[in-house]
């Protein structure tokens, strides 16, 4: 199935993708595309991992991670690693992708996204740029995630999508599609409203979210993937949390923006 994916054409040199226009990298996992350049792995050894499907609701062509569904509990720990990507310098960089789960009854899935140096070996203890437990209501309508990865500008990297069980959540099936990295010149407002920031950062207590007209909810995760706080609105107080680095998943209009914050 060929998707009408209205993005500028990328040029492929070996396994490194270069950009024209604002699109640095894109992947829709169609059989006509470059999904064969992705590396599939598993850290759990159960024989079930990522694969590519040409017709899986709600996407059509997509990547799909599966756990050992015939055994309980389900211990998925599967990795999908992109080809090497040269990220440009002097720009803001936004990673976006879409995820979905299997159904409302079995749909709660945990996953994380990492940006690692090109050709590095992923071992599982790296710090994620995004992590969440996907709610059970994204089986028929996918969830769109937007993550700022500007800190990696000027580097040659690979993306790692990891579907896995934590101490807090089992896992069964996760679907992934429409992975895109886009750039915008530093200092220029993003017309797609992705210029989301949090301040002050670092902070001792109060955190304020700027750049979104509506913040439906915010989930705060520590670096082990544990949900440590959840709140509604664009401001909260995290003074009771231990010192460290946290990920804020900011939900707005069926999209999720993630930002790191340091608690002093």
Coordinates of C-alpha atoms in Angstrom, one line a residue:
X1 CA 0.0 0.0 0.0
X2 CA 1.5 3.3 -1.1
X3 CA 0.7 6.2 1.3
X4 CA 0.0 9.7 0.3
X5 CA 2.7 11.1 2.5
X6 CA 3.1 14.8 1.7
X7 CA 6.7 15.4 2.7
X8 CA 9.7 16.4 0.7
X9 CA 11.8 13.7 -0.9
X10 CA 14.9 12.4 1.0
X11 CA 18.1 11.3 -0.7
X12 CA 19.7 8.1 0.4
X13 CA 23.5 7.6 0.4
X14 CA 24.2 4.1 1.7
X15 CA 22.5 3.9 5.1
X16 CA 22.7 7.6 5.8
X17 CA 19.7 9.8 5.0
X18 CA 20.1 13.5 4.0
X19 CA 17.4 16.1 3.8
X20 CA 15.9 18.5 1.4
X21 CA 13.7 21.3 2.7
X22 CA 12.6 20.9 6.3
X23 CA 12.4 17.1 6.3
X24 CA 15.6 15.5 7.7
X25 CA 14.3 11.9 7.8
X26 CA 11.0 10.1 7.1
X27 CA 9.8 6.5 7.2
X28 CA 6.3 5.2 6.6
X29 CA 7.3 1.5 6.5
X30 CA 5.7 0.9 3.1
X31 CA 7.1 -2.0 1.1
X32 CA 8.2 0.5 -1.6
X33 CA 10.3 2.4 1.0
X34 CA 13.4 1.9 3.1
X35 CA 12.1 -0.2 5.9
X36 CA 14.7 -2.9 5.0
X37 CA 17.4 -0.5 6.3
X38 CA 16.0 -0.8 9.9
X39 CA 17.6 -3.3 12.3
X40 CA 15.3 -5.5 14.3
X41 CA 16.4 -6.9 17.6
X42 CA 15.1 -8.4 20.9
X43 CA 16.5 -8.3 24.4
X44 CA 14.2 -10.9 25.9
X45 CA 15.0 -13.9 23.7
X46 CA 11.5 -15.2 23.3
X47 CA 11.6 -15.3 19.5
X48 CA 8.9 -12.6 19.1
X49 CA 10.0 -9.1 18.0
X50 CA 9.3 -6.3 15.5
X51 CA 8.2 -7.0 12.0
X52 CA 6.7 -5.1 9.1
X53 CA 3.1 -5.4 8.0
X54 CA 1.5 -4.1 4.8
X55 CA -2.1 -3.9 6.2
X56 CA -2.5 -3.4 9.9
X57 CA -5.2 -1.2 11.3
X58 CA -5.3 1.7 11.8
X59 CA -2.2 2.4 9.6
X60 CA -2.0 0.1 6.7
X61 CA 1.7 -0.4 6.3
X62 CA 3.6 -0.1 9.6
X63 CA 6.1 -1.7 12.0
X64 CA 4.6 -4.0 14.7
X65 CA 6.1 -5.4 17.9
X66 CA 4.7 -8.6 19.4
X67 CA 5.3 -10.3 22.7
X68 CA 5.0 -14.0 23.5
X69 CA 1.2 -13.9 23.5
X70 CA 0.8 -17.6 24.4
X71 CA 2.4 -17.2 27.8
X72 CA 1.6 -15.0 30.8
X73 CA 3.0 -12.6 31.9
X74 CA 4.1 -11.1 28.7
X75 CA 7.7 -10.0 28.7
X76 CA 8.3 -8.2 25.4
X77 CA 11.7 -6.4 25.1
X78 CA 12.0 -5.6 21.4
X79 CA 14.1 -3.0 19.6
X80 CA 13.7 -1.4 16.2
X81 CA 16.7 0.7 15.2
X82 CA 16.8 3.2 12.3
X83 CA 19.5 3.6 9.7
X84 CA 22.1 6.3 10.5
X85 CA 20.9 9.8 10.2
X86 CA 23.0 13.0 9.8
X87 CA 21.3 15.7 11.8
X88 CA 22.0 19.3 10.6
X89 CA 23.5 21.9 12.8
X90 CA 22.1 25.3 13.8
X91 CA 18.4 24.2 13.8
X92 CA 15.7 23.0 16.1
X93 CA 14.8 19.4 15.5
X94 CA 11.5 17.7 16.1
X95 CA 10.9 13.9 16.0
X96 CA 7.3 12.8 15.4
X97 CA 5.8 9.4 15.1
X98 CA 2.4 7.6 15.5
X99 CA 1.7 4.6 17.7
X100 CA -1.3 2.4 18.3
X101 CA -2.2 -0.7 20.3
X102 CA -4.2 -3.9 19.7
X103 CA -7.6 -3.2 21.4
X104 CA -9.3 -1.7 24.4
X105 CA -9.0 -4.8 26.5
X106 CA -5.3 -5.6 25.9
X107 CA -4.1 -2.3 24.7
X108 CA -1.9 -0.8 27.5
X109 CA 1.7 -0.9 26.2
X110 CA 4.9 0.5 27.5
X111 CA 7.6 1.8 25.1
X112 CA 10.5 4.2 24.9
X113 CA 12.5 6.1 22.2
X114 CA 16.2 6.7 22.3
X115 CA 18.7 8.6 20.2
X116 CA 22.1 6.9 20.1
X117 CA 25.3 7.6 18.3
X118 CA 25.4 6.0 14.8
X119 CA 26.8 2.4 14.9
X120 CA 26.7 2.3 18.7
X121 CA 25.4 -0.9 20.4
X122 CA 22.1 -0.4 22.2
X123 CA 22.2 -2.2 25.6
X124 CA 19.0 -0.9 27.3
X125 CA 20.4 1.4 30.0
X126 CA 20.5 4.5 27.8
X127 CA 18.4 7.6 28.7
X128 CA 15.3 7.8 26.7
X129 CA 14.2 11.0 24.9
X130 CA 10.6 9.8 25.3
X131 CA 8.9 7.1 27.3
X132 CA 5.3 6.3 28.2
X133 CA 2.7 3.7 28.9
X134 CA 0.3 3.9 26.0
X135 CA -3.3 4.2 27.1
X136 CA -5.8 1.5 26.0
X137 CA -7.9 3.8 23.8
X138 CA -5.5 4.1 20.8
X139 CA -6.5 0.9 18.8
X140 CA -8.6 2.5 16.1
X141 CA -7.2 6.0 16.2
X142 CA -3.4 6.4 16.5
X143 CA -1.6 8.7 18.9
X144 CA 0.8 11.3 17.5
X145 CA 4.0 12.0 19.5
X146 CA 6.2 15.0 19.1
X147 CA 9.7 15.0 20.8
X148 CA 12.3 17.8 20.7
X149 CA 15.7 16.3 19.8
X150 CA 17.5 19.6 19.2
X151 CA 20.3 18.6 21.7
X152 CA 21.5 16.1 19.0
X153 CA 21.9 18.7 16.2
X154 CA 25.1 18.2 14.2
X155 CA 25.5 14.6 15.2
X156 CA 25.2 11.3 13.3
X157 CA 22.6 9.2 15.2
X158 CA 20.2 6.3 15.1
X159 CA 16.7 6.1 16.5
X160 CA 15.8 3.2 18.8
X161 CA 12.1 2.3 19.4
X162 CA 11.9 -0.1 22.3
X163 CA 8.7 -2.0 23.2
X164 CA 9.1 -3.6 26.6
X165 CA 7.7 -4.7 29.9
X166 CA 8.6 -2.7 33.0
X167 CA 8.1 -3.5 36.6
X168 CA 4.8 -1.6 36.3
X169 CA 3.3 -2.8 33.1
X170 CA 3.1 -5.9 30.9
X171 CA 3.2 -5.7 27.1
X172 CA 1.6 -7.4 24.1
X173 CA 1.5 -5.5 20.8
X174 CA 2.6 -2.1 19.7
X175 CA 2.3 -0.6 16.2
X176 CA 4.5 2.2 14.9
X177 CA 4.2 4.4 11.8
X178 CA 5.1 7.8 10.1
X179 CA 8.5 8.4 11.8
X180 CA 9.6 11.9 10.8
X181 CA 12.4 14.3 11.8
X182 CA 11.9 17.9 10.8
X183 CA 14.0 21.0 11.3
X184 CA 13.3 24.7 11.8
X185 CA 15.8 27.6 12.0
X186 CA 16.7 28.5 15.6
X187 CA 14.7 31.4 16.9
X188 CA 11.9 31.1 14.4
X189 CA 8.5 30.2 15.8
X190 CA 7.1 26.8 14.6
X191 CA 3.9 27.3 12.7
X192 CA 2.8 23.8 13.7
X193 CA 2.8 24.8 17.4
X194 CA 5.7 22.5 18.3
X195 CA 7.6 25.3 20.0
X196 CA 6.7 23.9 23.5
X197 CA 9.0 24.8 26.4
X198 CA 9.0 24.4 30.2
X199 CA 10.5 26.8 32.7
X200 CA 12.3 27.3 34.9
X201 CA 14.5 24.4 34.0
X202 CA 16.2 23.3 36.2
X203 CA 13.7 24.0 38.9
X204 CA 13.2 23.4 42.7
X205 CA 9.4 23.4 42.7
X206 CA 7.0 25.1 40.2
X207 CA 7.0 24.1 36.5
X208 CA 5.2 26.1 33.8
X209 CA 4.5 24.9 30.3
X210 CA 4.6 27.5 27.5
X211 CA 3.6 27.3 23.8
X212 CA 0.3 25.4 23.9
X213 CA -3.1 26.9 24.0
X214 CA -4.6 23.9 25.8
X215 CA -2.9 21.4 28.0
X216 CA -5.2 18.5 28.8
X217 CA -2.9 16.5 31.1
X218 CA 0.8 16.0 31.9
X219 CA 2.4 12.8 32.9
X220 CA 5.8 12.9 34.7
X221 CA 8.1 9.8 34.4
X222 CA 11.4 9.1 36.0
X223 CA 14.2 7.6 34.0
X224 CA 13.2 4.1 35.0
X225 CA 9.9 4.6 33.2
X226 CA 7.8 4.9 36.4
X227 CA 4.9 7.4 36.4
X228 CA 5.6 9.6 39.4
X229 CA 3.1 12.4 38.9
X230 CA 0.1 13.4 36.8
X231 CA -1.6 16.8 36.6
X232 CA -4.0 18.9 34.5
X233 CA -3.2 22.4 33.1
X234 CA 0.1 24.2 32.3
X235 CA 1.6 24.5 35.8
X236 CA 2.4 22.2 38.7
X237 CA 4.7 21.9 41.7
X238 CA 7.3 19.1 41.8
X239 CA 9.0 20.0 45.0
X240 CA 8.2 16.6 46.6
X241 CA 10.0 14.7 43.8
X242 CA 13.6 13.6 44.5
X243 CA 16.4 15.4 42.7
X244 CA 17.0 14.1 39.2
X245 CA 16.0 14.2 35.5
X246 CA 12.3 13.6 34.5
X247 CA 10.3 13.4 31.3
X248 CA 7.2 15.4 31.0
X249 CA 4.7 14.0 28.5
X250 CA 2.4 16.9 27.7
X251 CA -1.0 15.9 26.1
X252 CA -2.7 18.5 23.9
X253 CA -5.3 17.9 21.1
X254 CA -4.5 14.2 20.6
X255 CA -0.8 14.9 20.5
X256 CA 1.9 14.4 23.0
X257 CA 5.0 16.6 23.4
X258 CA 7.8 15.5 25.6
X259 CA 10.3 17.6 27.4
X260 CA 13.1 16.9 29.9
X261 CA 13.3 18.7 33.2
X262 CA 15.9 18.7 35.9
X263 CA 14.6 18.8 39.5
X264 CA 17.2 20.3 41.9

